[in-house]
Amino acid sequence: MKACFCKSFRIEHPVILAPMAGVVPDPLVAAVSNAGGLGIAPLWHVSVCDLRKSVRSIQQMTGKPFGVNLNMEFPSMEHLDACLEEGVEIISLFWQPPGEFLAHAQSGGAKVIYSAGDAADAKAAVDLGADAICAQGWEAGGHVRGNVGSMALIPAIVDAVGDVPVVAAGGIADGRGLAAALALGASAAWVGTRFLAAAEADVHPDYLSHLLAASENDTAHFDDLFDLGWPSAPHRALKNSTSRMWEEAGGLPLGERPGEGDVIATTGAGADVLRYQSKSPSSDLTGNVEAVSMWAGQGVSLVREVQSAGDIVRDIVNEAKATLERLREYQ
Ligand SMILES: Cc1cc2nc3c(=O)[nH]c(=O)nc-3n(C[C@H](O)[C@H](O)[C@H](O)COP(=O)(O)O)c2cc1C
């Protein structure tokens, strides 16, 4: 399958591994790129030294294109410079407008994908020179930039950005979703929740079992719930004991909530994970993982088994081809 995003980013299949901080280790990034998709490593939350180590390790595991994701809520030019010095060719920027980071990345030889939550946000980034836009719909897992579902958002952004390729994110977990995104004018899909069940993902077994059992009704969009460490950043996660406790107490702001300060888990490095903290439940946690922020998108009901990342890429592509073939009867 060839599409505009694939041509400009030199990949074979229009399937992108969404960056997901804390649960996407280097081998998962490399596996998606090696399968012909595009792996994007979330490295904004690690030290510059660890960023360099990750980039080098991914480069050793794949000769194919891959990207690095940086979070403009916590901007660090040092992180961007390290990426450019290490030869990273694709930078993904999300959450806040890209500002000077975009031109700086491009002057260092990288292409920039900007994640947008509405057409005005996307257009502003394109006016600054963004090479591609990730249109993130409200169905998405993790931090959610906008308020519009993918079905309406994708064509709105496609229409706003002219020739710039658009990648669709949010609720796409299989080939039917990829085909739908292509029909709406996107030229690739940015897939998060489905890859949480990749064999290479670094997710805690309790988190994984909740993902595999969840229905499309089991996530909720919260304006501010798992906001300790990252306030005022709406997000989507599985409903859990923390969200129920908070709702039963009236959905109070931080400072007035039940169980605040509870240590609910501990990281492998020995750090406390507090109730209401923004934290991906990675495999090194011990404790009450069910009460941690178990990010997931509404497409979670389509995630039913653990597979290798390469098989996930191939399944999505093959199912998209079959779907597009089936749609020929409507011509
Ligand atoms: C566990 C998790 C962590 C995430 N962390 C990041 C991140 O670090 N950077 C980012 O740009 N997006 C992050 N996101 C959002 C994803 O990149 C993507 O937009 C979203 O997963 C797409 O929706 P889907 O989950 O329905 O496929 C995260 C999503 C999840 C589920």
mmCIF file of C-alpha atoms and ligand atoms in Angstrom:
data_model
loop_
_atom_site.group_PDB
_atom_site.id
_atom_site.type_symbol
_atom_site.label_atom_id
_atom_site.label_comp_id
_atom_site.label_asym_id
_atom_site.label_seq_id
_atom_site.Cartn_x
_atom_site.Cartn_y
_atom_site.Cartn_z
ATOM 1 C CA MET A 1 0.000 0.000 0.000
ATOM 2 C CA LYS A 2 1.511 3.333 -1.010
ATOM 3 C CA ALA A 3 0.302 6.651 0.218
ATOM 4 C CA CYS A 4 1.527 10.180 0.434
ATOM 5 C CA PHE A 5 2.834 9.977 4.003
ATOM 6 C CA CYS A 6 4.676 6.760 3.155
ATOM 7 C CA LYS A 7 6.421 8.385 0.209
ATOM 8 C CA SER A 8 7.570 11.467 2.043
ATOM 9 C CA PHE A 9 8.679 9.557 5.143
ATOM 10 C CA ARG A 10 10.136 6.621 3.137
ATOM 11 C CA ILE A 11 8.139 3.834 4.782
ATOM 12 C CA GLU A 12 6.379 0.859 3.214
ATOM 13 C CA HIS A 13 3.130 0.646 5.208
ATOM 14 C CA PRO A 14 0.932 3.486 6.511
ATOM 15 C CA VAL A 15 1.023 2.251 10.104
ATOM 16 C CA ILE A 16 2.722 4.361 12.753
ATOM 17 C CA LEU A 17 3.480 3.213 16.282
ATOM 18 C CA ALA A 18 2.120 6.049 18.432
ATOM 19 C CA PRO A 19 4.631 7.326 20.973
ATOM 20 C CA MET A 20 3.472 6.231 24.438
ATOM 21 C CA ALA A 21 5.711 7.417 27.255
ATOM 22 C CA GLY A 22 6.873 4.745 29.657
ATOM 23 C CA VAL A 23 5.554 1.703 27.784
ATOM 24 C CA VAL A 24 7.284 1.836 24.383
ATOM 25 C CA PRO A 25 10.798 0.418 24.742
ATOM 26 C CA ASP A 26 13.417 0.649 22.007
ATOM 27 C CA PRO A 27 12.826 -2.891 20.604
ATOM 28 C CA LEU A 28 9.145 -2.071 19.985
ATOM 29 C CA VAL A 29 10.100 1.045 17.999
ATOM 30 C CA ALA A 30 12.600 -0.934 15.934
ATOM 31 C CA ALA A 31 10.180 -3.838 15.384
ATOM 32 C CA VAL A 32 7.502 -1.577 13.896
ATOM 33 C CA SER A 33 10.028 0.117 11.616
ATOM 34 C CA ASN A 34 11.511 -3.234 10.603
ATOM 35 C CA ALA A 35 8.002 -4.421 9.685
ATOM 36 C CA GLY A 36 7.691 -1.501 7.250
ATOM 37 C CA GLY A 37 5.730 0.849 9.508
ATOM 38 C CA LEU A 38 7.140 3.814 11.412
ATOM 39 C CA GLY A 39 8.183 3.465 15.051
ATOM 40 C CA ILE A 40 8.178 6.637 17.146
ATOM 41 C CA ALA A 41 10.097 6.590 20.413
ATOM 42 C CA PRO A 42 8.702 8.734 23.256
ATOM 43 C CA LEU A 43 11.892 10.109 24.809
ATOM 44 C CA TRP A 44 10.833 13.449 26.302
ATOM 45 C CA HIS A 45 10.592 12.037 29.852
ATOM 46 C CA VAL A 46 14.081 10.494 29.984
ATOM 47 C CA SER A 47 17.410 12.219 30.562
ATOM 48 C CA VAL A 48 19.403 13.473 27.575
ATOM 49 C CA CYS A 49 21.946 10.751 28.256
ATOM 50 C CA ASP A 50 19.253 8.040 28.179
ATOM 51 C CA LEU A 51 17.745 9.603 25.055
ATOM 52 C CA ARG A 52 21.092 9.242 23.285
ATOM 53 C CA LYS A 53 21.390 5.620 24.453
ATOM 54 C CA SER A 54 17.889 4.810 23.184
ATOM 55 C CA VAL A 55 18.473 6.429 19.807
ATOM 56 C CA ARG A 56 21.732 4.514 19.346
ATOM 57 C CA SER A 57 20.103 1.264 20.397
ATOM 58 C CA ILE A 58 17.211 1.737 17.934
ATOM 59 C CA GLN A 59 19.719 2.591 15.194
ATOM 60 C CA GLN A 60 21.482 -0.696 15.907
ATOM 61 C CA MET A 61 18.218 -2.644 15.683
ATOM 62 C CA THR A 62 16.898 -1.067 12.480
ATOM 63 C CA GLY A 63 18.227 0.693 9.422
ATOM 64 C CA LYS A 64 14.688 1.836 8.596
ATOM 65 C CA PRO A 65 13.236 5.278 9.399
ATOM 66 C CA PHE A 66 12.029 5.934 12.944
ATOM 67 C CA GLY A 67 11.135 9.049 14.904
ATOM 68 C CA VAL A 68 11.469 10.585 18.366
ATOM 69 C CA ASN A 69 8.561 12.225 20.184
ATOM 70 C CA LEU A 70 9.069 15.357 22.300
ATOM 71 C CA ASN A 71 6.461 16.961 24.535
ATOM 72 C CA MET A 72 6.107 20.735 24.143
ATOM 73 C CA GLU A 73 4.474 20.965 27.587
ATOM 74 C CA PHE A 74 7.950 20.205 28.943
ATOM 75 C CA PRO A 75 10.084 21.699 26.151
ATOM 76 C CA SER A 76 13.789 20.949 26.153
ATOM 77 C CA MET A 77 16.019 22.215 23.384
ATOM 78 C CA GLU A 78 18.762 20.008 24.841
ATOM 79 C CA HIS A 79 16.662 16.931 24.027
ATOM 80 C CA LEU A 80 16.019 18.165 20.497
ATOM 81 C CA ASP A 81 19.704 18.975 19.943
ATOM 82 C CA ALA A 82 20.678 15.505 21.170
ATOM 83 C CA CYS A 83 18.249 13.936 18.667
ATOM 84 C CA LEU A 84 19.712 15.968 15.822
ATOM 85 C CA GLU A 85 23.301 15.208 16.853
ATOM 86 C CA GLU A 86 22.444 11.488 16.930
ATOM 87 C CA GLY A 87 21.022 11.682 13.408
ATOM 88 C CA VAL A 88 17.297 11.354 14.181
ATOM 89 C CA GLU A 89 15.482 12.188 10.957
ATOM 90 C CA ILE A 90 11.890 12.447 12.205
ATOM 91 C CA ILE A 91 10.728 14.500 15.188
ATOM 92 C CA SER A 92 7.171 14.310 16.520
ATOM 93 C CA LEU A 93 6.013 17.273 18.621
ATOM 94 C CA PHE A 94 2.847 17.313 20.677
ATOM 95 C CA TRP A 95 0.669 19.127 23.147
ATOM 96 C CA GLN A 96 1.707 22.788 22.797
ATOM 97 C CA PRO A 97 2.326 24.735 19.552
ATOM 98 C CA PRO A 98 5.744 23.811 18.143
ATOM 99 C CA GLY A 99 7.211 27.331 18.171
ATOM 100 C CA GLU A 100 10.935 27.569 17.474
ATOM 101 C CA PHE A 101 11.356 23.789 17.890
ATOM 102 C CA LEU A 102 9.907 23.137 14.458
ATOM 103 C CA ALA A 103 12.345 25.299 12.472
ATOM 104 C CA HIS A 104 15.214 24.178 14.687
ATOM 105 C CA ALA A 105 14.472 20.496 13.995
ATOM 106 C CA GLN A 106 14.221 21.157 10.289
ATOM 107 C CA SER A 107 17.445 23.179 10.217
ATOM 108 C CA GLY A 108 19.094 20.091 11.744
ATOM 109 C CA GLY A 109 17.831 17.970 8.851
ATOM 110 C CA ALA A 110 14.749 16.395 10.472
ATOM 111 C CA LYS A 111 11.173 16.274 9.259
ATOM 112 C CA VAL A 112 8.528 17.311 11.791
ATOM 113 C CA ILE A 113 5.159 15.708 12.523
ATOM 114 C CA TYR A 114 2.960 17.899 14.712
ATOM 115 C CA SER A 115 0.049 16.393 16.675
ATOM 116 C CA ALA A 116 -3.018 18.624 16.496
ATOM 117 C CA GLY A 117 -6.467 18.511 18.072
ATOM 118 C CA ASP A 118 -8.291 20.817 15.683
ATOM 119 C CA ALA A 119 -7.967 22.392 12.250
ATOM 120 C CA ALA A 120 -6.743 25.789 13.473
ATOM 121 C CA ASP A 121 -3.986 24.122 15.523
ATOM 122 C CA ALA A 122 -2.973 22.038 12.500
ATOM 123 C CA LYS A 123 -3.040 25.008 10.111
ATOM 124 C CA ALA A 124 -0.865 27.094 12.440
ATOM 125 C CA ALA A 125 1.767 24.320 12.498
ATOM 126 C CA VAL A 126 1.617 23.956 8.714
ATOM 127 C CA ASP A 127 2.107 27.715 8.366
ATOM 128 C CA LEU A 128 5.300 27.258 10.403
ATOM 129 C CA GLY A 129 6.378 24.529 7.950
ATOM 130 C CA ALA A 130 5.301 21.203 9.571
ATOM 131 C CA ASP A 131 5.995 18.269 7.246
ATOM 132 C CA ALA A 132 2.989 16.238 8.422
ATOM 133 C CA ILE A 133 0.098 16.562 10.854
ATOM 134 C CA CYS A 134 -1.140 13.910 13.237
ATOM 135 C CA ALA A 135 -4.868 14.546 13.698
ATOM 136 C CA GLN A 136 -5.633 13.203 17.158
ATOM 137 C CA GLY A 137 -9.312 12.451 17.716
ATOM 138 C CA TRP A 138 -11.137 12.438 21.040
ATOM 139 C CA GLU A 139 -11.301 8.615 21.071
ATOM 140 C CA ALA A 140 -7.544 8.457 21.632
ATOM 141 C CA GLY A 141 -5.891 6.955 24.673
ATOM 142 C CA GLY A 142 -3.472 8.912 26.841
ATOM 143 C CA HIS A 143 -3.412 12.702 26.749
ATOM 144 C CA VAL A 144 -5.989 14.017 24.307
ATOM 145 C CA ARG A 145 -5.397 17.366 22.680
ATOM 146 C CA GLY A 146 -8.823 18.227 21.274
ATOM 147 C CA ASN A 147 -12.542 17.700 21.718
ATOM 148 C CA VAL A 148 -13.518 16.323 18.318
ATOM 149 C CA GLY A 149 -13.981 12.684 17.312
ATOM 150 C CA SER A 150 -11.822 11.284 14.516
ATOM 151 C CA MET A 151 -14.703 10.989 12.017
ATOM 152 C CA ALA A 152 -15.193 14.766 11.979
ATOM 153 C CA LEU A 153 -11.639 15.804 12.833
ATOM 154 C CA ILE A 154 -9.731 14.014 10.086
ATOM 155 C CA PRO A 155 -11.517 15.601 7.094
ATOM 156 C CA ALA A 156 -11.548 18.998 8.828
ATOM 157 C CA ILE A 157 -7.771 18.866 9.214
ATOM 158 C CA VAL A 158 -7.250 17.365 5.738
ATOM 159 C CA ASP A 159 -9.178 20.300 4.258
ATOM 160 C CA ALA A 160 -7.241 22.848 6.313
ATOM 161 C CA VAL A 161 -3.684 21.784 5.503
ATOM 162 C CA GLY A 162 -3.585 21.470 1.711
ATOM 163 C CA ASP A 163 -0.932 19.101 0.411
ATOM 164 C CA VAL A 164 0.616 18.327 3.772
ATOM 165 C CA PRO A 165 0.073 14.659 4.667
ATOM 166 C CA VAL A 166 -2.277 13.934 7.537
ATOM 167 C CA VAL A 167 -1.953 10.947 9.818
ATOM 168 C CA ALA A 168 -5.062 9.863 11.726
ATOM 169 C CA ALA A 169 -4.920 9.008 15.440
ATOM 170 C CA GLY A 170 -7.589 7.997 17.915
ATOM 171 C CA GLY A 171 -9.648 4.833 17.963
ATOM 172 C CA ILE A 172 -7.816 3.124 15.101
ATOM 173 C CA ALA A 173 -7.000 -0.401 16.218
ATOM 174 C CA ASP A 174 -7.419 -2.531 13.105
ATOM 175 C CA GLY A 175 -7.435 -2.466 9.307
ATOM 176 C CA ARG A 176 -11.038 -1.298 9.115
ATOM 177 C CA GLY A 177 -9.998 1.796 11.042
ATOM 178 C CA LEU A 178 -7.012 2.348 8.747
ATOM 179 C CA ALA A 179 -9.242 2.025 5.674
ATOM 180 C CA ALA A 180 -11.720 4.496 7.179
ATOM 181 C CA ALA A 181 -8.907 6.957 7.926
ATOM 182 C CA LEU A 182 -7.686 6.678 4.327
ATOM 183 C CA ALA A 183 -11.252 7.255 3.091
ATOM 184 C CA LEU A 184 -11.412 10.437 5.174
ATOM 185 C CA GLY A 185 -8.273 11.777 3.496
ATOM 186 C CA ALA A 186 -5.531 10.724 5.879
ATOM 187 C CA SER A 187 -2.612 8.834 4.400
ATOM 188 C CA ALA A 188 -1.567 6.790 7.433
ATOM 189 C CA ALA A 189 -2.794 5.731 10.878
ATOM 190 C CA TRP A 190 -1.113 6.483 14.200
ATOM 191 C CA VAL A 191 -1.948 3.542 16.436
ATOM 192 C CA GLY A 192 -1.485 3.543 20.198
ATOM 193 C CA THR A 193 -3.789 1.301 22.237
ATOM 194 C CA ARG A 194 -3.465 -1.718 19.905
ATOM 195 C CA PHE A 195 0.321 -1.664 20.324
ATOM 196 C CA LEU A 196 -0.029 -1.778 24.122
ATOM 197 C CA ALA A 197 -0.717 -5.470 23.516
ATOM 198 C CA ALA A 198 2.428 -5.946 21.422
ATOM 199 C CA ALA A 199 4.710 -8.628 22.818
ATOM 200 C CA GLU A 200 7.502 -6.035 22.881
ATOM 201 C CA ALA A 201 5.524 -3.406 24.854
ATOM 202 C CA ASP A 202 6.620 -2.702 28.414
ATOM 203 C CA VAL A 203 3.174 -2.879 30.038
ATOM 204 C CA HIS A 204 2.432 -4.330 33.458
ATOM 205 C CA PRO A 205 0.593 -7.697 33.279
ATOM 206 C CA ASP A 206 -2.330 -6.303 35.336
ATOM 207 C CA TYR A 207 -2.693 -3.353 32.939
ATOM 208 C CA LEU A 208 -2.524 -5.749 29.991
ATOM 209 C CA SER A 209 -5.237 -7.999 31.383
ATOM 210 C CA HIS A 210 -7.541 -5.012 31.931
ATOM 211 C CA LEU A 211 -6.882 -3.859 28.347
ATOM 212 C CA LEU A 212 -7.619 -7.290 26.883
ATOM 213 C CA ALA A 213 -10.890 -7.541 28.834
ATOM 214 C CA ALA A 214 -12.136 -3.971 28.275
ATOM 215 C CA SER A 215 -15.129 -3.006 26.165
ATOM 216 C CA GLU A 216 -15.529 0.249 24.256
ATOM 217 C CA ASN A 217 -17.497 1.549 27.276
ATOM 218 C CA ASP A 218 -14.716 1.014 29.751
ATOM 219 C CA THR A 219 -12.668 4.154 29.081
ATOM 220 C CA ALA A 220 -13.510 7.703 30.104
ATOM 221 C CA HIS A 221 -12.264 11.126 29.074
ATOM 222 C CA PHE A 222 -11.175 13.127 32.106
ATOM 223 C CA ASP A 223 -10.393 16.856 32.068
ATOM 224 C CA ASP A 224 -8.284 16.561 35.193
ATOM 225 C CA LEU A 225 -8.002 13.323 37.126
ATOM 226 C CA PHE A 226 -4.573 11.743 36.690
ATOM 227 C CA ASP A 227 -3.117 15.222 36.809
ATOM 228 C CA LEU A 228 -0.426 14.974 39.458
ATOM 229 C CA GLY A 229 2.748 15.881 37.547
ATOM 230 C CA TRP A 230 0.897 17.148 34.493
ATOM 231 C CA PRO A 231 -2.074 19.395 35.332
ATOM 232 C CA SER A 232 -4.730 20.714 32.936
ATOM 233 C CA ALA A 233 -4.060 18.079 30.300
ATOM 234 C CA PRO A 234 -7.246 16.120 29.450
ATOM 235 C CA HIS A 235 -6.755 12.398 29.021
ATOM 236 C CA ARG A 236 -8.482 9.092 28.343
ATOM 237 C CA ALA A 237 -7.933 6.050 30.538
ATOM 238 C CA LEU A 238 -9.696 2.908 31.691
ATOM 239 C CA LYS A 239 -12.181 3.596 34.461
ATOM 240 C CA ASN A 240 -10.737 2.147 37.670
ATOM 241 C CA SER A 241 -10.933 2.228 41.450
ATOM 242 C CA THR A 242 -9.301 5.691 41.539
ATOM 243 C CA SER A 243 -11.743 7.203 39.023
ATOM 244 C CA ARG A 244 -14.709 5.650 40.871
ATOM 245 C CA MET A 245 -13.498 6.932 44.250
ATOM 246 C CA TRP A 246 -13.013 10.403 42.773
ATOM 247 C CA GLU A 247 -16.413 10.442 41.054
ATOM 248 C CA GLU A 248 -18.218 9.225 44.169
ATOM 249 C CA ALA A 249 -16.598 12.112 46.100
ATOM 250 C CA GLY A 250 -17.933 14.620 43.548
ATOM 251 C CA GLY A 251 -15.028 14.957 41.092
ATOM 252 C CA LEU A 252 -13.057 17.366 43.276
ATOM 253 C CA PRO A 253 -9.864 19.189 42.222
ATOM 254 C CA LEU A 254 -6.414 18.235 43.443
ATOM 255 C CA GLY A 255 -6.008 19.297 47.053
ATOM 256 C CA GLU A 256 -9.545 18.195 48.026
ATOM 257 C CA ARG A 257 -9.689 14.585 46.843
ATOM 258 C CA PRO A 258 -10.028 11.325 48.763
ATOM 259 C CA GLY A 259 -6.886 9.237 49.017
ATOM 260 C CA GLU A 260 -4.513 11.988 47.935
ATOM 261 C CA GLY A 261 -0.973 11.155 48.931
ATOM 262 C CA ASP A 262 -1.703 7.399 48.982
ATOM 263 C CA VAL A 263 1.293 5.488 47.669
ATOM 264 C CA ILE A 264 -0.431 3.017 45.354
ATOM 265 C CA ALA A 265 2.613 1.549 43.630
ATOM 266 C CA THR A 266 6.395 1.686 43.477
ATOM 267 C CA THR A 267 8.596 1.848 40.384
ATOM 268 C CA GLY A 268 11.473 -0.526 39.733
ATOM 269 C CA ALA A 269 13.800 2.337 40.716
ATOM 270 C CA GLY A 270 12.017 2.611 44.082
ATOM 271 C CA ALA A 271 10.042 5.812 43.434
ATOM 272 C CA ASP A 272 6.538 6.179 44.877
ATOM 273 C CA VAL A 273 3.589 6.296 42.494
ATOM 274 C CA LEU A 274 0.848 8.372 44.123
ATOM 275 C CA ARG A 275 -2.878 8.155 43.554
ATOM 276 C CA TYR A 276 -3.892 10.668 40.811
ATOM 277 C CA GLN A 277 -0.356 10.694 39.382
ATOM 278 C CA SER A 278 0.078 10.748 35.601
ATOM 279 C CA LYS A 279 2.014 7.510 35.130
ATOM 280 C CA SER A 280 1.909 4.741 32.528
ATOM 281 C CA PRO A 281 1.727 1.349 34.283
ATOM 282 C CA SER A 282 4.961 -0.163 33.024
ATOM 283 C CA SER A 283 6.111 -3.687 33.843
ATOM 284 C CA ASP A 284 8.478 -2.604 36.649
ATOM 285 C CA LEU A 285 5.665 -1.371 38.954
ATOM 286 C CA THR A 286 4.735 -3.240 42.082
ATOM 287 C CA GLY A 287 1.624 -2.524 44.116
ATOM 288 C CA ASN A 288 -1.957 -1.692 43.220
ATOM 289 C CA VAL A 289 -1.479 -1.244 39.464
ATOM 290 C CA GLU A 290 -5.247 -1.252 38.828
ATOM 291 C CA ALA A 291 -5.460 2.113 40.655
ATOM 292 C CA VAL A 292 -2.787 3.760 38.453
ATOM 293 C CA SER A 293 -3.651 5.748 35.275
ATOM 294 C CA MET A 294 -4.299 2.906 32.831
ATOM 295 C CA TRP A 295 -4.382 4.965 29.621
ATOM 296 C CA ALA A 296 -6.455 3.471 26.792
ATOM 297 C CA GLY A 297 -8.446 4.643 23.786
ATOM 298 C CA GLN A 298 -11.998 3.679 22.848
ATOM 299 C CA GLY A 299 -10.629 1.211 20.304
ATOM 300 C CA VAL A 300 -9.572 -0.967 23.249
ATOM 301 C CA SER A 301 -12.459 -3.352 22.576
ATOM 302 C CA LEU A 302 -10.651 -4.364 19.367
ATOM 303 C CA VAL A 303 -7.534 -5.376 21.280
ATOM 304 C CA ARG A 304 -8.036 -9.022 22.156
ATOM 305 C CA GLU A 305 -4.652 -10.748 22.011
ATOM 306 C CA VAL A 306 -0.941 -10.258 22.458
ATOM 307 C CA GLN A 307 0.929 -10.352 19.150
ATOM 308 C CA SER A 308 4.361 -9.387 17.941
ATOM 309 C CA ALA A 309 4.557 -5.802 16.708
ATOM 310 C CA GLY A 310 5.397 -7.060 13.216
ATOM 311 C CA ASP A 311 2.235 -9.198 13.176
ATOM 312 C CA ILE A 312 0.153 -6.222 14.316
ATOM 313 C CA VAL A 313 1.499 -4.109 11.433
ATOM 314 C CA ARG A 314 0.852 -6.925 8.928
ATOM 315 C CA ASP A 315 -2.657 -7.639 10.287
ATOM 316 C CA ILE A 316 -3.675 -3.993 10.085
ATOM 317 C CA VAL A 317 -2.344 -3.627 6.536
ATOM 318 C CA ASN A 318 -3.899 -6.871 5.280
ATOM 319 C CA GLU A 319 -7.253 -6.114 6.856
ATOM 320 C CA ALA A 320 -7.217 -2.584 5.393
ATOM 321 C CA LYS A 321 -6.547 -4.028 1.928
ATOM 322 C CA ALA A 322 -9.400 -6.548 2.349
ATOM 323 C CA THR A 323 -11.703 -3.763 3.548
ATOM 324 C CA LEU A 324 -10.887 -1.537 0.597
ATOM 325 C CA GLU A 325 -11.458 -4.492 -1.736
ATOM 326 C CA ARG A 326 -14.832 -5.189 -0.119
ATOM 327 C CA LEU A 327 -15.817 -1.552 -0.629
ATOM 328 C CA ARG A 328 -15.364 -1.891 -4.407
ATOM 329 C CA GLU A 329 -18.936 -3.231 -4.552
ATOM 330 C CA TYR A 330 -20.113 0.317 -3.761
ATOM 331 C CA GLN A 331 -18.446 1.756 -6.861
HETATM 332 C C1 LIG B 1 -0.174 4.734 27.304
HETATM 333 C C2 LIG B 1 -0.186 5.941 26.401
HETATM 334 C C3 LIG B 1 0.854 6.875 26.513
HETATM 335 C C4 LIG B 1 0.897 7.966 25.619
HETATM 336 N N1 LIG B 1 1.980 8.821 25.673
HETATM 337 C C5 LIG B 1 2.135 9.736 24.677
HETATM 338 C C6 LIG B 1 3.347 10.466 24.553
HETATM 339 O O1 LIG B 1 4.286 10.303 25.334
HETATM 340 N N2 LIG B 1 3.464 11.344 23.525
HETATM 341 C C7 LIG B 1 2.440 11.542 22.612
HETATM 342 O O2 LIG B 1 2.615 12.341 21.680
HETATM 343 N N3 LIG B 1 1.287 10.885 22.718
HETATM 344 C C8 LIG B 1 1.123 9.968 23.704
HETATM 345 N N4 LIG B 1 -0.027 9.219 23.754
HETATM 346 C C9 LIG B 1 -1.053 9.412 22.701
HETATM 347 C C10 LIG B 1 -0.705 8.521 21.495
HETATM 348 O O3 LIG B 1 0.464 8.973 20.855
HETATM 349 C C11 LIG B 1 -1.842 8.491 20.457
HETATM 350 O O4 LIG B 1 -2.244 9.785 20.087
HETATM 351 C C12 LIG B 1 -3.055 7.692 20.906
HETATM 352 O O5 LIG B 1 -2.672 6.507 21.578
HETATM 353 C C13 LIG B 1 -3.889 7.324 19.679
HETATM 354 O O6 LIG B 1 -5.113 6.781 20.044
HETATM 355 P P1 LIG B 1 -5.391 5.212 20.285
HETATM 356 O O7 LIG B 1 -4.822 4.913 21.632
HETATM 357 O O8 LIG B 1 -6.877 5.140 20.251
HETATM 358 O O9 LIG B 1 -4.717 4.439 19.197
HETATM 359 C C14 LIG B 1 -0.131 8.149 24.652
HETATM 360 C C15 LIG B 1 -1.183 7.222 24.582
HETATM 361 C C16 LIG B 1 -1.212 6.123 25.438
HETATM 362 C C17 LIG B 1 -2.337 5.123 25.292
#
